[in-house]
Short mmCIF file of C-alpha atoms in Angstrom, two decimals:
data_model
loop_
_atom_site.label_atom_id
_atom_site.label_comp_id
_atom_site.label_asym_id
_atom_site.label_seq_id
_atom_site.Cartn_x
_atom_site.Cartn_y
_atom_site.Cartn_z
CA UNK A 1 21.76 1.36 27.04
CA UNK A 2 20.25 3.23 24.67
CA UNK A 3 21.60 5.13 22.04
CA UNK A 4 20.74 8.54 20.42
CA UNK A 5 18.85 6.40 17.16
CA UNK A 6 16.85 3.90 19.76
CA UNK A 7 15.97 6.72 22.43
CA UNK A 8 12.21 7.33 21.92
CA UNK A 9 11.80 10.69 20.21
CA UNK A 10 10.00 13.79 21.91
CA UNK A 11 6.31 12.89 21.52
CA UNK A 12 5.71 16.29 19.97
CA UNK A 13 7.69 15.30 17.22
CA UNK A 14 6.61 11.79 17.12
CA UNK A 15 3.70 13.28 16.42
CA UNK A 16 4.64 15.81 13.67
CA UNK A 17 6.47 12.73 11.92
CA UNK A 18 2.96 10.08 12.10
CA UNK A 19 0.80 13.20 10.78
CA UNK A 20 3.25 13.61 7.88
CA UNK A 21 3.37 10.36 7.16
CA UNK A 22 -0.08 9.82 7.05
CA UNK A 23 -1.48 12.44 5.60
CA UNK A 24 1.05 11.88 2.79
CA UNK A 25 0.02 8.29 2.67
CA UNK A 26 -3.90 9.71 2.70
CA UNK A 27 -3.41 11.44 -0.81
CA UNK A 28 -1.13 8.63 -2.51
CA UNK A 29 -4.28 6.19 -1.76
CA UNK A 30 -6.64 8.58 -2.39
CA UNK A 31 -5.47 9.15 -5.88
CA UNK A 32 -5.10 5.23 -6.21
CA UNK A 33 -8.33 4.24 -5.18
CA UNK A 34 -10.48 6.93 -6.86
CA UNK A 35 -9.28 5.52 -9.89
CA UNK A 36 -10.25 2.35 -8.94
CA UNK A 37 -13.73 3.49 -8.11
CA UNK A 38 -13.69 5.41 -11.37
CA UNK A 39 -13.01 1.90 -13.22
CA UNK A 40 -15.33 -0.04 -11.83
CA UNK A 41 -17.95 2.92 -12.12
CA UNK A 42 -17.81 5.27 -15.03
CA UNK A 43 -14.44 4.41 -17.39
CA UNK A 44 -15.97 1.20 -18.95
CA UNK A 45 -18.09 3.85 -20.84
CA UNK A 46 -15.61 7.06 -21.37
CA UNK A 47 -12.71 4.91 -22.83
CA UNK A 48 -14.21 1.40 -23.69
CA UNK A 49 -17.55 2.67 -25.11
CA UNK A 50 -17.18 0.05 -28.17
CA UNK A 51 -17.03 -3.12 -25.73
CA UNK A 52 -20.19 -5.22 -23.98
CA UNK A 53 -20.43 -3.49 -20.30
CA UNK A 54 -19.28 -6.60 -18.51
CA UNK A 55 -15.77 -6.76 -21.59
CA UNK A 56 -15.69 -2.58 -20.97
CA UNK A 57 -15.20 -3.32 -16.90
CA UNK A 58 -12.63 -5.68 -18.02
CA UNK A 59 -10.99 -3.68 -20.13
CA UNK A 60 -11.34 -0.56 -17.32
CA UNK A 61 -9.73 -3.04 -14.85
CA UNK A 62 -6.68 -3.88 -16.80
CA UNK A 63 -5.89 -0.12 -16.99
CA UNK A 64 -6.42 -0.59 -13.00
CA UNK A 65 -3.92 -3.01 -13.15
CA UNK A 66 -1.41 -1.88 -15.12
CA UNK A 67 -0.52 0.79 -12.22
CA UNK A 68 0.13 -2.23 -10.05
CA UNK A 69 2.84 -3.34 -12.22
CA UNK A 70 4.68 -0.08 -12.54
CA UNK A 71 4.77 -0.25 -8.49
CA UNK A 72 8.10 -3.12 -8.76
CA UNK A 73 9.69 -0.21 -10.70
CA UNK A 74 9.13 2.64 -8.20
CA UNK A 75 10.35 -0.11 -5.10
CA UNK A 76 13.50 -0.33 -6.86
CA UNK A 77 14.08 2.70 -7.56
CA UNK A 78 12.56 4.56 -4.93
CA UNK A 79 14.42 1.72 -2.15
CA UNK A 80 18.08 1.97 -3.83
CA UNK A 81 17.60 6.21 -3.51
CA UNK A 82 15.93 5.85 -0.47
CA UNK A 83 18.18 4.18 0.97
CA UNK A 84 21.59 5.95 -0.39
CA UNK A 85 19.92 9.38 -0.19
CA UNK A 86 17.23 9.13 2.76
CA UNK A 87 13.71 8.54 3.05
CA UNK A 88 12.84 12.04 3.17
CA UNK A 89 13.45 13.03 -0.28
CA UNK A 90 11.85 10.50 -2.25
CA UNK A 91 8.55 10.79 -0.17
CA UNK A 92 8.59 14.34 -1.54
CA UNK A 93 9.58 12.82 -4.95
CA UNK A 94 6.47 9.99 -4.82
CA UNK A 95 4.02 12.77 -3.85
CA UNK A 96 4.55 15.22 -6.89
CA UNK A 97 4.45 12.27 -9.18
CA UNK A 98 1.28 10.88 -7.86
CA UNK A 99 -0.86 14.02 -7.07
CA UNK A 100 0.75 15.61 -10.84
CA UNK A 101 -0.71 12.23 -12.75
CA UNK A 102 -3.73 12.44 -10.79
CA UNK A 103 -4.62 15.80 -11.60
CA UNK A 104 -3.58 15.08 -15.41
CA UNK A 105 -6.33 12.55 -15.41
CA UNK A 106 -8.91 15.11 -14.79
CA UNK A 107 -8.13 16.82 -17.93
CA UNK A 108 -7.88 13.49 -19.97
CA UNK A 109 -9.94 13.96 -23.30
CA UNK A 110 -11.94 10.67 -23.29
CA UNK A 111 -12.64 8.18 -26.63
CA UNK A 112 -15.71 10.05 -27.90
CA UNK A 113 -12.95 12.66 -28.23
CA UNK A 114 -9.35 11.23 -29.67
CA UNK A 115 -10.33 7.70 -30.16
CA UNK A 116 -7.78 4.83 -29.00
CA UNK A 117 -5.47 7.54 -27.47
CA UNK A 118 -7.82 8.19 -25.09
CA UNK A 119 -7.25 4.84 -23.21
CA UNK A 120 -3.77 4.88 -23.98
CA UNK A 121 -2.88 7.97 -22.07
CA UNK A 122 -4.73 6.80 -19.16
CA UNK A 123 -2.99 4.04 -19.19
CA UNK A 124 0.36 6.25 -19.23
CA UNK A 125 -0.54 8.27 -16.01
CA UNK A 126 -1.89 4.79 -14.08
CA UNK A 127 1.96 3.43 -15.24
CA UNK A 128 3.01 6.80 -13.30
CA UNK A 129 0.82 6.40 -10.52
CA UNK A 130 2.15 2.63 -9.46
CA UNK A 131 5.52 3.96 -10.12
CA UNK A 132 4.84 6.68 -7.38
CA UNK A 133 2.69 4.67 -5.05
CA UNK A 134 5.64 1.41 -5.32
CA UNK A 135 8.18 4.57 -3.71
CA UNK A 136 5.88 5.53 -1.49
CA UNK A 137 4.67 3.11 1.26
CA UNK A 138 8.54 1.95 2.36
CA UNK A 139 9.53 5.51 2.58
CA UNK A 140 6.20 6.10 4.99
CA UNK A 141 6.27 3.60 7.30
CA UNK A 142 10.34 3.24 7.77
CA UNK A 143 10.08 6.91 8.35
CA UNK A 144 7.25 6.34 11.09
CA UNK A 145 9.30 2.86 12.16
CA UNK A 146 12.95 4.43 12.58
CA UNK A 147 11.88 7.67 14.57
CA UNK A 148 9.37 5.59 17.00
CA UNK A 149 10.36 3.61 20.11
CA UNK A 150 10.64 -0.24 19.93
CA UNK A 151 7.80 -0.88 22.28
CA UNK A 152 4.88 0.89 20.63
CA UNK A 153 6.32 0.62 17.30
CA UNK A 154 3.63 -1.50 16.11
CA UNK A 155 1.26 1.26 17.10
CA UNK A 156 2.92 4.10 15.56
CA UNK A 157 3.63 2.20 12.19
CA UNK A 158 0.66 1.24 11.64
CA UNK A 159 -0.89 4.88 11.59
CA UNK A 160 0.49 5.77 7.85
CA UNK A 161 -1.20 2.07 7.41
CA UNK A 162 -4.71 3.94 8.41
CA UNK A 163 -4.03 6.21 4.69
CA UNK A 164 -4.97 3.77 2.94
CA UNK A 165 -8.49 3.79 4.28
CA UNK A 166 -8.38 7.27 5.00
CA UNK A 167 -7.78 7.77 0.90
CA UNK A 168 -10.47 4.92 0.49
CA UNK A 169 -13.06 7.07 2.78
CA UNK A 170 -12.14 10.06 1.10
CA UNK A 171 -12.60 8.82 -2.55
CA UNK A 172 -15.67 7.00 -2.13
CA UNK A 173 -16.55 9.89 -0.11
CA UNK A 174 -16.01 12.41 -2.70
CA UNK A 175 -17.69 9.79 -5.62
CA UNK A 176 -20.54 9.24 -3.33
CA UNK A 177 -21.75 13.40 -2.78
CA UNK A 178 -21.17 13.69 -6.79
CA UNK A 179 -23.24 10.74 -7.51
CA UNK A 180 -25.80 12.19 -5.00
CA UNK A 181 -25.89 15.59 -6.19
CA UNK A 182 -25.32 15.11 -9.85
CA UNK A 183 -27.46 13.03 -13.02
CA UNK A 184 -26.28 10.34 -14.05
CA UNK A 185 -25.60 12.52 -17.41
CA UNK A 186 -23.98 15.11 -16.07
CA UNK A 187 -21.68 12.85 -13.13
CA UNK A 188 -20.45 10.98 -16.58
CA UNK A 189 -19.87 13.78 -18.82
CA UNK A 190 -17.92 16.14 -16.64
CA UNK A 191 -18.69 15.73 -12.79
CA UNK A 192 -16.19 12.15 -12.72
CA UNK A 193 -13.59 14.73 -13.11
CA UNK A 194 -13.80 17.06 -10.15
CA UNK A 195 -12.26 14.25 -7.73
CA UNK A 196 -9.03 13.90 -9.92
CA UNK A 197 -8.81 18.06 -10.46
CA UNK A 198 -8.86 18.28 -6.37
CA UNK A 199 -5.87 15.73 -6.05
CA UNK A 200 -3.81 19.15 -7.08
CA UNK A 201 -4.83 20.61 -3.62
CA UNK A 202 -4.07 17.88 -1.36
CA UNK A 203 -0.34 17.68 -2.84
CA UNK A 204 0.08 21.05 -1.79
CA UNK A 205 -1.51 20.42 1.80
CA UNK A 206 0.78 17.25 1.89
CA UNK A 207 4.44 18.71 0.54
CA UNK A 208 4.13 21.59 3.11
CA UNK A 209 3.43 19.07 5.96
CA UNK A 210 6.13 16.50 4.41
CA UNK A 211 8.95 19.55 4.17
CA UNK A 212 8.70 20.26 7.72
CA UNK A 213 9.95 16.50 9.26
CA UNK A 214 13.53 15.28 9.97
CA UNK A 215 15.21 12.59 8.16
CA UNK A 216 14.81 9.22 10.34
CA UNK A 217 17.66 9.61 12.75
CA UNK A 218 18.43 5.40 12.74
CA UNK A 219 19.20 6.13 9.04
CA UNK A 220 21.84 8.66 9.64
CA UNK A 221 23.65 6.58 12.33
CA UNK A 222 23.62 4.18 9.41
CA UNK A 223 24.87 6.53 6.73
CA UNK A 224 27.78 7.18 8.97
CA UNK A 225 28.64 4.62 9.97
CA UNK A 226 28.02 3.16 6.38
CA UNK A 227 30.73 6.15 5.44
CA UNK A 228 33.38 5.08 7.90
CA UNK A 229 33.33 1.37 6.68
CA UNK A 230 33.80 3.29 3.42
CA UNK A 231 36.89 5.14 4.38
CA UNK A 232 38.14 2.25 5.87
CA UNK A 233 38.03 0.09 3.28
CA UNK A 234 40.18 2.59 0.94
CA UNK A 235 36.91 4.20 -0.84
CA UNK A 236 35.67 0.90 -1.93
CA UNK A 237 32.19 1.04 -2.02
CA UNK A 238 29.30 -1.10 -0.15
CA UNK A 239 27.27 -3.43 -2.62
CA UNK A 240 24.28 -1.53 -4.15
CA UNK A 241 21.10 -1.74 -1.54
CA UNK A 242 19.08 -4.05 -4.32
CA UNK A 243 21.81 -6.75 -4.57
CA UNK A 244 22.32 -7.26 -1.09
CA UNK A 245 18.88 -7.74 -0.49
CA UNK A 246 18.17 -10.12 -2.90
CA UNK A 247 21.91 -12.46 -1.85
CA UNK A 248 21.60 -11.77 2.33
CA UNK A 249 17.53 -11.25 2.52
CA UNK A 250 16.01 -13.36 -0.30
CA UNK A 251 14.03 -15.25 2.49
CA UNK A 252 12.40 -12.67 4.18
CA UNK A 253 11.54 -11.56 0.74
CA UNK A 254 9.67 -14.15 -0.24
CA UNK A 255 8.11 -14.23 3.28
CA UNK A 256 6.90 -10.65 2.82
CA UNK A 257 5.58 -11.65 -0.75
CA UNK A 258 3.51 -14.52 0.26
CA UNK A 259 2.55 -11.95 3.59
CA UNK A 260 0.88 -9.72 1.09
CA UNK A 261 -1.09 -12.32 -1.03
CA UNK A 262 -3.95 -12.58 1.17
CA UNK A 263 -4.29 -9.09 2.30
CA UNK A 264 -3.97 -7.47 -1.15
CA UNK A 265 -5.97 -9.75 -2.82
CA UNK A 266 -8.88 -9.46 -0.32
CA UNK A 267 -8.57 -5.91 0.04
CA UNK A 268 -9.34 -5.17 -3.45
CA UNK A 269 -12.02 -7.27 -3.92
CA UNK A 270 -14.17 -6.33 -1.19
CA UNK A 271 -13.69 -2.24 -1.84
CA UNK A 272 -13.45 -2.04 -5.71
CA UNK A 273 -14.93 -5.30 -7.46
CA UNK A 274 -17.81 -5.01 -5.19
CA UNK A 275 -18.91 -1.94 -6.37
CA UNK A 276 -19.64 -3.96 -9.91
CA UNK A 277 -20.67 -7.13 -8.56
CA UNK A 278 -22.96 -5.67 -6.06
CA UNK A 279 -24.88 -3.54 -8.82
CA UNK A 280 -24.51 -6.53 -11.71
CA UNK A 281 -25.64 -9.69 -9.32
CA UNK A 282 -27.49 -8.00 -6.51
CA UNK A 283 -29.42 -5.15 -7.74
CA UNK A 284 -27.66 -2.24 -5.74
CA UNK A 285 -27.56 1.16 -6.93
CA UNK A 286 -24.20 2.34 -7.36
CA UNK A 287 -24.81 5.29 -4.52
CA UNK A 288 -25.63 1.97 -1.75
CA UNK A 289 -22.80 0.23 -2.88
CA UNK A 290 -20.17 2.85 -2.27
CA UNK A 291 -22.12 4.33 0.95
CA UNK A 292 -21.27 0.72 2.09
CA UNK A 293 -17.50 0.94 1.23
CA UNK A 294 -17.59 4.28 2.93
CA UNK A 295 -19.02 3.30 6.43
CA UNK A 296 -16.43 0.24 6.58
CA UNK A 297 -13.95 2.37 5.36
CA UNK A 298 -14.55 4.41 8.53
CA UNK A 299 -14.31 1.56 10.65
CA UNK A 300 -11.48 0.28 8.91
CA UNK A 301 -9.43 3.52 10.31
CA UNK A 302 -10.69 3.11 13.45
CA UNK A 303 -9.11 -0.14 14.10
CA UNK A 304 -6.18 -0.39 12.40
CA UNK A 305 -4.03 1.51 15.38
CA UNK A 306 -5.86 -0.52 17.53
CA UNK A 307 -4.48 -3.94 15.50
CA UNK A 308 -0.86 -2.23 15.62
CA UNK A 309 -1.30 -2.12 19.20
CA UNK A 310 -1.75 -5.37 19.84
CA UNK A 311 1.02 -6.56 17.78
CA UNK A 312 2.87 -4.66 20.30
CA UNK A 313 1.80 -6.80 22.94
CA UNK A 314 1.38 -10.35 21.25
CA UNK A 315 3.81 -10.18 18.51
CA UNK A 316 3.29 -9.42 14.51
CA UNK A 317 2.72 -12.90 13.82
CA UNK A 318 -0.10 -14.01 15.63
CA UNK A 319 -2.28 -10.96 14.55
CA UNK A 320 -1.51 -11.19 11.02
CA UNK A 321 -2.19 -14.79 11.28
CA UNK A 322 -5.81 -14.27 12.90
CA UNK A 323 -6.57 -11.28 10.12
CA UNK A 324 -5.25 -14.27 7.63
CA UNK A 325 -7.69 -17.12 8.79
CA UNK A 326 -10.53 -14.85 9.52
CA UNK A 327 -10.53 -13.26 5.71
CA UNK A 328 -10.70 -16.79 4.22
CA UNK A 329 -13.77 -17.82 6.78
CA UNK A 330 -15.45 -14.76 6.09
CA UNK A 331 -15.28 -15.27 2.11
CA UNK A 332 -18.45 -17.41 1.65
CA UNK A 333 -20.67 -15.45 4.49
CA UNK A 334 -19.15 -12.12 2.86
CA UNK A 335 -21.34 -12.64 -0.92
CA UNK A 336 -24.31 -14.55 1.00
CA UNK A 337 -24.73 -10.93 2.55
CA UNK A 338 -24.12 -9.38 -0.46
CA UNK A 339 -26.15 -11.12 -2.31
CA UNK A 340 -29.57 -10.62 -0.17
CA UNK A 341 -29.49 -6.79 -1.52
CA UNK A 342 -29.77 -5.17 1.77
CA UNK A 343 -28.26 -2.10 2.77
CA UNK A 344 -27.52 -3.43 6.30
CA UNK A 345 -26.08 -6.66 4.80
CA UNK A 346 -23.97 -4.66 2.34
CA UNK A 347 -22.47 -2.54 5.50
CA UNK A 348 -22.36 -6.06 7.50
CA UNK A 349 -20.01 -7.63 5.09
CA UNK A 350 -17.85 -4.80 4.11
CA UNK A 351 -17.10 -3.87 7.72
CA UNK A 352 -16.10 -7.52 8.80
CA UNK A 353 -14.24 -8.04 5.69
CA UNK A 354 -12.23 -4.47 6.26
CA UNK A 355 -12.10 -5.40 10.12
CA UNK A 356 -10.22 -8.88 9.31
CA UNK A 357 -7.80 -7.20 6.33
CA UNK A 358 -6.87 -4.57 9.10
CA UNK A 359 -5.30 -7.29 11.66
CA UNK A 360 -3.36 -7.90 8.57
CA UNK A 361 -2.23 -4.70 6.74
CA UNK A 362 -2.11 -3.10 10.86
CA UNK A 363 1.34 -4.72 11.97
CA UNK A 364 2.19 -5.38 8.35
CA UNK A 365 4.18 -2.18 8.51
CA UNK A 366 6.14 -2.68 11.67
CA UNK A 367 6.93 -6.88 10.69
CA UNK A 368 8.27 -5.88 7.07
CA UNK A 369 10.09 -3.05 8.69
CA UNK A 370 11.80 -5.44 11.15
CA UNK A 371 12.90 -7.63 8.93
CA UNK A 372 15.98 -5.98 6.84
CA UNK A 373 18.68 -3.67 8.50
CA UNK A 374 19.22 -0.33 7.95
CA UNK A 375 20.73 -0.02 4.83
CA UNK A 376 19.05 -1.54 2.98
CA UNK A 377 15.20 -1.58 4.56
CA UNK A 378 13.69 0.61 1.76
CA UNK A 379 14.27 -1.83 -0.56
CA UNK A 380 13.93 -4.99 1.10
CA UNK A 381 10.33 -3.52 2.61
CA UNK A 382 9.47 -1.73 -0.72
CA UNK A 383 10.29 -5.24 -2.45
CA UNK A 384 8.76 -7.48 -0.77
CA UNK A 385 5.86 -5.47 -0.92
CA UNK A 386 5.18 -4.15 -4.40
CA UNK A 387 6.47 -6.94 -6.15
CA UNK A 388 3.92 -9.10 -4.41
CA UNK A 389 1.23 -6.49 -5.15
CA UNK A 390 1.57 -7.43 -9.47
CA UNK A 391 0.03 -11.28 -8.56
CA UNK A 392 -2.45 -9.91 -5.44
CA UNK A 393 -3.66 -6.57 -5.75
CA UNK A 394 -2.95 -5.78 -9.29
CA UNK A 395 -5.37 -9.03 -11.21
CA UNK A 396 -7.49 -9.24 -8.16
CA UNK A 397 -10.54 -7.31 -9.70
CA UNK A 398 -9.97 -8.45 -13.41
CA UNK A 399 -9.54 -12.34 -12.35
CA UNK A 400 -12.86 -11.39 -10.00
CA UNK A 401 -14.47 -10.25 -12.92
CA UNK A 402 -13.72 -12.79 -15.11
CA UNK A 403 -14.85 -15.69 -12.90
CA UNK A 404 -17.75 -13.54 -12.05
CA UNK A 405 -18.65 -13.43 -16.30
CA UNK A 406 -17.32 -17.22 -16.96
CA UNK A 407 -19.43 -18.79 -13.86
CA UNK A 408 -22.00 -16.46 -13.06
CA UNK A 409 -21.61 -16.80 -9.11
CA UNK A 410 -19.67 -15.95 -6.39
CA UNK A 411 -18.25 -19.44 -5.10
CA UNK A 412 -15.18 -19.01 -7.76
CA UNK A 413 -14.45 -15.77 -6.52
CA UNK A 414 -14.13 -17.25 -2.65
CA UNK A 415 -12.24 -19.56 -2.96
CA UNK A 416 -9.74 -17.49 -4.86
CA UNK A 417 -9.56 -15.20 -1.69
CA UNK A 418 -9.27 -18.48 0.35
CA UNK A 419 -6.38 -19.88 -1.81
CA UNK A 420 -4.17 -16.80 -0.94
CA UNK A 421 -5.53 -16.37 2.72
CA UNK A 422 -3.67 -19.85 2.93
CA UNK A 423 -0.92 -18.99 0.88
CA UNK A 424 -0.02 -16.15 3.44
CA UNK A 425 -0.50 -18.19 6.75
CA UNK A 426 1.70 -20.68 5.13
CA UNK A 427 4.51 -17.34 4.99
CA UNK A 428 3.34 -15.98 8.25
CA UNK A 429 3.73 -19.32 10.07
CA UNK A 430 7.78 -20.01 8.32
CA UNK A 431 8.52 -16.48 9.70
CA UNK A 432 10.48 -15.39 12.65
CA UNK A 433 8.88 -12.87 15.48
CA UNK A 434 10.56 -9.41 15.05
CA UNK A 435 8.99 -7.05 17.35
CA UNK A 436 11.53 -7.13 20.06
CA UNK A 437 14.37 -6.54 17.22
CA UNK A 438 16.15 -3.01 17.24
CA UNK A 439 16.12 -1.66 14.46
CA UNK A 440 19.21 0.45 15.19
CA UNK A 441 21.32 -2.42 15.41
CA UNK A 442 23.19 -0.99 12.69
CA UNK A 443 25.77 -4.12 13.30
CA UNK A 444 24.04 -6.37 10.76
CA UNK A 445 24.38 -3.60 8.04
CA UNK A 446 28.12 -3.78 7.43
CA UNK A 447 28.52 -5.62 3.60
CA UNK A 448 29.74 -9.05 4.61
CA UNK A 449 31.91 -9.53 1.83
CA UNK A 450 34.67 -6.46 2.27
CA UNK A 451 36.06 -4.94 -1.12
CA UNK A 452 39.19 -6.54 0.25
CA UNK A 453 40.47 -8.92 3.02
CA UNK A 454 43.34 -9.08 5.52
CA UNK A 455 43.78 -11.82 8.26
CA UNK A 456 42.84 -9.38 10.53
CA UNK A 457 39.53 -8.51 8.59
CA UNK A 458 38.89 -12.34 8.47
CA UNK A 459 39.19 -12.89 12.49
CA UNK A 460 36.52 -9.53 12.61
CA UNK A 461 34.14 -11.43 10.44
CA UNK A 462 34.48 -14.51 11.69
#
């Protein structure tokens, strides 16, 4: 039978929850990636005007990184709130933080201005950015995961999964009409700046949509029940969230970790270092180059429910696992394209490349979701992702870079994105299939180590 957290929700409201979710997730990313695109295009020369171009992208991309390595920081703290307080507040809490440092960068003075502290404070408001975007994504998709039914859950999960390219499309979208309308001059002097100013818009768009949606309903049959074990136990209280994921759920961890590798890593090289190896090695203008990110970026939305979908039907595993082999194939045909110059080409390889990462990053949502109970999912998901994301996502375009400036070719740079594509079908292929698991099954929540023990309470757990 089912009970009041499993019943599937009134599709109206099913509804209401996905847009939330996504449209939330639509700004985080947008105000990620824009910087990204803002690295690889026009920092290098605002904040690093001193270095060679080549050293200044270098130096622009280890600013990039640096918000990757805040995001650990905002899973644990945003998972051990999240999952003591609800999901509902910190979303609202990651979206201020993000949209407010976004905006801030669109007033930054730059180097020809204040000098060093130019690149330092951009380097404060990435740190606040990863921090927000590291709350973010468990909060999203367990909100999306715990109010959807168990049969099309890989469907409706994977929809705050389509933000990210919905953020990507909407950044390079923006980028690309400045770079259109505006000189060169005038796009670098004050026109990189409009982008970051109209992140303060969205947040208000997004906190008026977030404010209106429930708290998940599987996470208040855990709270209570969480508070009867409580009063049960004399007051004693459970284990914090963090610890008892790392002593009961250290495996799936490590799964999810190793999950991530190939997806993160390939993600970020084909939309943000191509952008600088496509205009250094192959002659594009910067306006082809992100026209090409913006098409497959389209695309990329477009099949990601469809991916989710099918994980409904087949299972997590063997999706991710094709999106896993397919990105590593599609690494040496992916420059060749590149590398011809073409405009059709550019599109050709983007679009594949984005088409592969989806079967990935689609079920990715419901499969990390499935894997920790109630209590502590926020920060077993939000671990297991973000912590991954400081080896993938975070050195991806600065390790690109570097290999790009030590060897002069692309072959380097492949077989880095092959390396992880194995790395994560190695993780994929030690993990268990979760999409028939309910994730109401509040049963597995209970600490397994009671505050204290009677014979009784020992015949229970055993």
């Amino acid at each position: 039978m089912s009970s009041p957290a499993t019943a599937p929700p009134a599709p109206n409201n099913l509804k209401r929850i996905v847009a939330a979710s996504l449209i939330g997730t639509t700004i985080e990313w947008y105000d990620f990636f824009l910087y990204g695109s803002a690295a690889a295009l026009v920092f290098n020369k605002l904040f690093f005007p001193d270095s060679d171009p080549l050293v200044g992208t270098l130096l622009s991309f280890l600013t990039y990184a640096v918000g990757f390595a805040a995001r650990p920081l905002g899973a644990l703290v945003f998972g051990h709130y999240g999952d003591r307080l609800g999901r509902k507040k910190l979303l609202v809490l990651s979206l201020l933080l993000m949209g407010g440092a976004t905006f801030a960068i669109g007033l930054l003075p730059t180097h020809a201005t204040v000098g060093t502290a130019a690149p330092v404070l951009l380097t404060v408001l990435r740190l606040v950015q990863g921090f927000a975007l590291g709350g973010e994504w468990g909060g999203a998709v367990l909100l999306v995961s715990e109010h959807g039914d168990a049969r099309r859950r890989g469907f409706w999960a994977s929809w705050p999964q389509t933000g990210a390219p919905a953020g990507q499309l909407l950044a390079t979208g923006v980028l690309s009409l400045l770079t259109a309308v505006l000189s060169d001059a005038a796009f670098g002097s004050w026109g990189w700046r409009i982008p970051f100013l109209l992140s303060g818009v969205l947040v208000v768009v997004g906190l008026w949509i977030r404010l209106s949606v429930d708290e998940s309903p599987v996470f208040k049959e855990a709270l209570a029940q969480a508070e009867a074990r409580k009063a049960a136990r004399g007051g004693a209280a459970e284990k914090l969230p963090l610890v008892s994921v790392l002593r009961h759920h250290w495996r799936d961890v490590l799964i999810a970790m190793g999950a991530r590798m190939a997806e993160n890593i390939s993600y970020y090289v084909i939309t943000a270092f191509i952008l600088v190896y496509a205009t250094t090695s192959a002659g594009v203008s910067k306006q082809t180059a992100l026209n090409s990110v913006l098409i497959a970026s389209a695309v990329h939305f477009a099949v990601i429910p469809a991916w989710g979908a099918l994980s409904d039907r087949i299972g997590r595993r063997p999706v991710y696992l094709l999106g896993a082999v397919g990105i590593g194939l599609w690494m040496f045909p992916f420059f060749a394209l590149v590398d011809t110059g073409g405009f059709g080409n550019l599109i050709l390889a983007v679009t594949v490349g984005l088409v592969l990462h989806g079967a990935m990053y689609a079920p990715q949502a419901a499969f990390f979701s499935e894997m920790f109970s109630t209590r502590m999912r926020y920060s077993g998901a939000s671990i297991g992702a973000q912590f991954a994301s400081v080896a993938a996502g975070a050195p991806a375009p600065l390790i690109a870079t570097a290999l790009l400036s030590a060897y002069g070719s692309s072959t380097p740079i492949a077989l880095y994105v092959i390396a992880a594509a194995v790395l994560t079908v190695v993780a994929v292929g030690v993990a268990q299939e979760t999409r028939h698991r309910d994730l109401a099954d509040v049963a597995l929540d209970a600490d397994p180590e009671p505050a204290a023990t009677s014979p009784a309470a020992d015949a229970r757990t055993a």
